[in-house]
PDB file of C-alpha atoms in Angstrom:
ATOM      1  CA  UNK A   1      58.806 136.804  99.476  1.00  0.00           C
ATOM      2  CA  UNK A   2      57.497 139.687  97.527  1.00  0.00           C
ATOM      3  CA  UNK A   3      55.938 138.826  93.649  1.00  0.00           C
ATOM      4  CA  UNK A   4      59.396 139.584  92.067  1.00  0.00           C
ATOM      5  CA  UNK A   5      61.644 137.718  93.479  1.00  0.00           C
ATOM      6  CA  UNK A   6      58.971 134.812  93.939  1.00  0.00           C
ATOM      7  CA  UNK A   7      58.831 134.936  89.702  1.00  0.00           C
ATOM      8  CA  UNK A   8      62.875 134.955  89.564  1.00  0.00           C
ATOM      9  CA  UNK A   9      62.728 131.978  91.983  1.00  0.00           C
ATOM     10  CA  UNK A  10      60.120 130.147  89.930  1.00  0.00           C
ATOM     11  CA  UNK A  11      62.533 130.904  86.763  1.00  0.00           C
ATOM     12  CA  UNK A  12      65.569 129.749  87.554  1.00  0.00           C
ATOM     13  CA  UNK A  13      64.474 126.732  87.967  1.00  0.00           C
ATOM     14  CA  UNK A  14      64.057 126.629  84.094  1.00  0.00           C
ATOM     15  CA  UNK A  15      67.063 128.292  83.470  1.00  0.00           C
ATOM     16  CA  UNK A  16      69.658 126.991  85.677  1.00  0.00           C
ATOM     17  CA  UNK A  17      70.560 123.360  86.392  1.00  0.00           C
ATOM     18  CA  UNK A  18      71.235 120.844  89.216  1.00  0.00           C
ATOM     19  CA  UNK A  19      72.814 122.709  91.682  1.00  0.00           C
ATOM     20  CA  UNK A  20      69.921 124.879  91.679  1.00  0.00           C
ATOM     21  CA  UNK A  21      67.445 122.343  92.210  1.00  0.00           C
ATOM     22  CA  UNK A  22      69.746 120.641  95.107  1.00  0.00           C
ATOM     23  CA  UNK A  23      69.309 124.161  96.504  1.00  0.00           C
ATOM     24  CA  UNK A  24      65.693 125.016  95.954  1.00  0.00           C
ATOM     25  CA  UNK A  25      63.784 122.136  96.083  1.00  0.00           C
ATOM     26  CA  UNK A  26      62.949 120.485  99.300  1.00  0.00           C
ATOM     27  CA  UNK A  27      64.213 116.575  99.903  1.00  0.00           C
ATOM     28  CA  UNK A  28      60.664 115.918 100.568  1.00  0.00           C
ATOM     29  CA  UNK A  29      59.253 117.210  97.527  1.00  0.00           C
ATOM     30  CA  UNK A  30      56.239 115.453  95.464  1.00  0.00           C
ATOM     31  CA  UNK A  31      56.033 116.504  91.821  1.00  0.00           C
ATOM     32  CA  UNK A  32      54.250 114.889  89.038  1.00  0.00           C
ATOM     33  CA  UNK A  33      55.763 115.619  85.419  1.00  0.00           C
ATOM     34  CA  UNK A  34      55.233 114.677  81.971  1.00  0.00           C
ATOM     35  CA  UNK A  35      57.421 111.862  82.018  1.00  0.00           C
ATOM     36  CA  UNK A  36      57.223 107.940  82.884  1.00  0.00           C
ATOM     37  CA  UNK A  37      56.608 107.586  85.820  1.00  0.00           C
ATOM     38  CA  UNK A  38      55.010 110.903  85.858  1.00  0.00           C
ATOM     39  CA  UNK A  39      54.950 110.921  90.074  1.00  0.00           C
ATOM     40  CA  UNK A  40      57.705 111.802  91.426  1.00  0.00           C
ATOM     41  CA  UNK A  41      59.238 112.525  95.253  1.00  0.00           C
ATOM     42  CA  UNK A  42      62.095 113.383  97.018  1.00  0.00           C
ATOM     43  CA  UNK A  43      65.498 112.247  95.522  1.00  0.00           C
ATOM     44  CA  UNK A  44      63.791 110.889  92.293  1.00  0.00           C
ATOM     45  CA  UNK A  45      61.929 114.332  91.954  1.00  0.00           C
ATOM     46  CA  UNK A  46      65.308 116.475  91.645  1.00  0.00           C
ATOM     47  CA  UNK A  47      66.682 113.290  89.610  1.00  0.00           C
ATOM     48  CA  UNK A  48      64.001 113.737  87.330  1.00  0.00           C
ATOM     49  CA  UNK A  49      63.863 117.519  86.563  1.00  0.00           C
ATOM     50  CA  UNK A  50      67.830 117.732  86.881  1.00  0.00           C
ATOM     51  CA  UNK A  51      67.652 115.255  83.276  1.00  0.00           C
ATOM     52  CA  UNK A  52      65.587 117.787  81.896  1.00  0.00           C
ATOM     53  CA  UNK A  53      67.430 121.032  79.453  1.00  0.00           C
ATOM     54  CA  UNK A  54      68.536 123.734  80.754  1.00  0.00           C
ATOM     55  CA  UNK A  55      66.571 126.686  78.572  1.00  0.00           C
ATOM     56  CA  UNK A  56      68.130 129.521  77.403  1.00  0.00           C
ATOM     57  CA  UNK A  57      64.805 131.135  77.537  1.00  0.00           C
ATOM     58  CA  UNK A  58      61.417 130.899  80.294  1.00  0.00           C
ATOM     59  CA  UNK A  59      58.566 133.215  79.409  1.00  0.00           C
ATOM     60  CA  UNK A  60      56.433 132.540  82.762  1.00  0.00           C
ATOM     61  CA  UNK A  61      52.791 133.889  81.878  1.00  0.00           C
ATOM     62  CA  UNK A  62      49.210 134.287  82.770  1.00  0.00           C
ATOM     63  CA  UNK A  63      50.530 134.185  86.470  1.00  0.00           C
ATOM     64  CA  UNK A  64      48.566 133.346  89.619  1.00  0.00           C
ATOM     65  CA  UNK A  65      49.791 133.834  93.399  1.00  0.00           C
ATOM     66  CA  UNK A  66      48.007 132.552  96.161  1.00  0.00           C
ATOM     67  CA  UNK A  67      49.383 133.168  99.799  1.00  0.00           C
ATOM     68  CA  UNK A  68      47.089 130.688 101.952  1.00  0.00           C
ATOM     69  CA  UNK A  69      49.090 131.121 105.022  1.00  0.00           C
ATOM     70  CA  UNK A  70      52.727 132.573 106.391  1.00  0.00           C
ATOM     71  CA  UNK A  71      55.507 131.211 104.832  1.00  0.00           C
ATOM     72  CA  UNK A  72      53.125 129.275 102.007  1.00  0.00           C
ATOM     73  CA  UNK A  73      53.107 130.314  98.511  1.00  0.00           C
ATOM     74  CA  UNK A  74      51.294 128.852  95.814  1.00  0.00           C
ATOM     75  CA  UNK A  75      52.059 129.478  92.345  1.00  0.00           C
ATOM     76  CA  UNK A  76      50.325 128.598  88.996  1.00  0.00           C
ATOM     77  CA  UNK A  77      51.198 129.640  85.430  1.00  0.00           C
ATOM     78  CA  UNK A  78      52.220 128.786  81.791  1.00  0.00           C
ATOM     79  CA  UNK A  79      55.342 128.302  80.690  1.00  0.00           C
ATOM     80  CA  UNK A  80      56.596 128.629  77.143  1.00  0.00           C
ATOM     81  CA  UNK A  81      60.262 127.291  77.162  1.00  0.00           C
ATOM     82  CA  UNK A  82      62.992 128.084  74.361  1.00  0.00           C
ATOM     83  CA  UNK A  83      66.533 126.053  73.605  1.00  0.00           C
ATOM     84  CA  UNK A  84      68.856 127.220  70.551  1.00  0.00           C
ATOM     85  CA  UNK A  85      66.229 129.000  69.533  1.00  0.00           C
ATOM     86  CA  UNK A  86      63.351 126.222  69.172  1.00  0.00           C
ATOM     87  CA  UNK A  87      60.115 126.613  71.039  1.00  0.00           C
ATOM     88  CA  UNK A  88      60.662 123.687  72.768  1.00  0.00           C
ATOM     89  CA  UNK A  89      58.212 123.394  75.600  1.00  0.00           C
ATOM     90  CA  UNK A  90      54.685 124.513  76.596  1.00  0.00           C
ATOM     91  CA  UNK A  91      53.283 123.929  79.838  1.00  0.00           C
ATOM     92  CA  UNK A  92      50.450 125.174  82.294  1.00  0.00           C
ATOM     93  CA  UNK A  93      52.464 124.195  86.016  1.00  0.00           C
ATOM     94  CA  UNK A  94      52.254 124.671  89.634  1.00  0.00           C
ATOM     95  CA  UNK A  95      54.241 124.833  92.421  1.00  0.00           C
ATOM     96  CA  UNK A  96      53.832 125.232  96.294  1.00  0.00           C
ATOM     97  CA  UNK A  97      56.339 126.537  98.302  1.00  0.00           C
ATOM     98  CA  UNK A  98      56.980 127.145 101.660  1.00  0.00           C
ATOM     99  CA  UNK A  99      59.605 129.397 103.934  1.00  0.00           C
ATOM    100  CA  UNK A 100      62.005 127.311 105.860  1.00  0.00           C
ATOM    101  CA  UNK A 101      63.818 129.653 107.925  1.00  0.00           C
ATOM    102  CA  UNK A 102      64.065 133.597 107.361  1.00  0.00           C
ATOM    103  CA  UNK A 103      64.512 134.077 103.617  1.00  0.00           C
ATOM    104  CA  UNK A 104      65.216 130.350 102.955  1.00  0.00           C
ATOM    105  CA  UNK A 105      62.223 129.256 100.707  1.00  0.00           C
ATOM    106  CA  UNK A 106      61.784 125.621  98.948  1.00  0.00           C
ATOM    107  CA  UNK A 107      59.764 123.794  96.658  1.00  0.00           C
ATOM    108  CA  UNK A 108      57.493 121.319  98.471  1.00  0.00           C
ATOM    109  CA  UNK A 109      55.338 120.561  95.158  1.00  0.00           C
ATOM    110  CA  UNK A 110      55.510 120.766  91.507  1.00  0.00           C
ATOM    111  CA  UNK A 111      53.002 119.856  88.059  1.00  0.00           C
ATOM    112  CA  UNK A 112      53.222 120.476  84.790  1.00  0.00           C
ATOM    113  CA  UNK A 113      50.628 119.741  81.999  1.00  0.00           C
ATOM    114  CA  UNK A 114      52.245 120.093  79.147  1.00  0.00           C
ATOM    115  CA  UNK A 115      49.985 121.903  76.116  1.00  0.00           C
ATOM    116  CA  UNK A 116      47.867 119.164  74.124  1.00  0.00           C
ATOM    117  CA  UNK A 117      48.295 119.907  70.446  1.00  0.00           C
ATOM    118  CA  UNK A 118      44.847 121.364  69.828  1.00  0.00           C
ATOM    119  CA  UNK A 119      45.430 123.671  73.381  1.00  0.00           C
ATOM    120  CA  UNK A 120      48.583 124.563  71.552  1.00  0.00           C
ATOM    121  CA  UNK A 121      47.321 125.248  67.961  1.00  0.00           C
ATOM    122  CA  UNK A 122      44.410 127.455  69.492  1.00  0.00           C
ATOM    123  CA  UNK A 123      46.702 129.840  71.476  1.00  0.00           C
ATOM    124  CA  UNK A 124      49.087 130.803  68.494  1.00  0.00           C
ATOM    125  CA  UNK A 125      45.392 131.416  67.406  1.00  0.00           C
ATOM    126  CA  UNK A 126      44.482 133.799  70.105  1.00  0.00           C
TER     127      UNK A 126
END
């Protein structure tokens, strides 16, 4: 998967909503997120990230791709999430994921860290 459609693939899962993650995240996935109780897998992962918004807007920056091995992508970024308008949602997050078949790709892991305040108050600094 070349860097451009990896990024689009990373985005829509902040953009678009269940379906999406039925279709791009593996049944076996392990994620940890910033809710209770913050580890997640499989059917309680998708559960989990499917109760989250669906943004209107996903600015995906200071990107980082790592490609240890065919068919295994790493990912690591921050993401600075918009709804109606609000900032709504600052996070530094990976993901890891993997080829299936010939252009199938899924999500086999997933962490966000959302922005502590002073993280937060130093980058609108910056």
């Amino acid at each position: 998967m070349d860097d451009d459609r990896l990024w689009s693939f990373e985005q829509s899962l902040w953009l678009e909503g269940e379906d999406n993650y039925r279709e791009k995240v593996d049944a076996e996935v392990q994620m940890v997120l910033p809710i209770p109780p913050h580890v997640f897998s499989g059917e309680d992962a998708i559960a989990a990230v499917a109760a989250t918004p669906i943004w209107d807007r996903a600015d995906l920056t200071d990107r980082q791709v790592s490609r240890p091995q065919e068919g295994l992508i790493v990912v690591a970024y921050h993401v600075h999430a918009e709804k109606d308008g609000t900032a709504g949602y600052q996070a530094h997050c990976t993901s890891v994921i993997r080829r299936i078949e010939h252009e199938v790709w899924r999500v086999v892991q997933h962490q966000q860290l959302p922005l502590l305040a002073a993280s937060a108050d130093a980058q609108s600094h910056a």
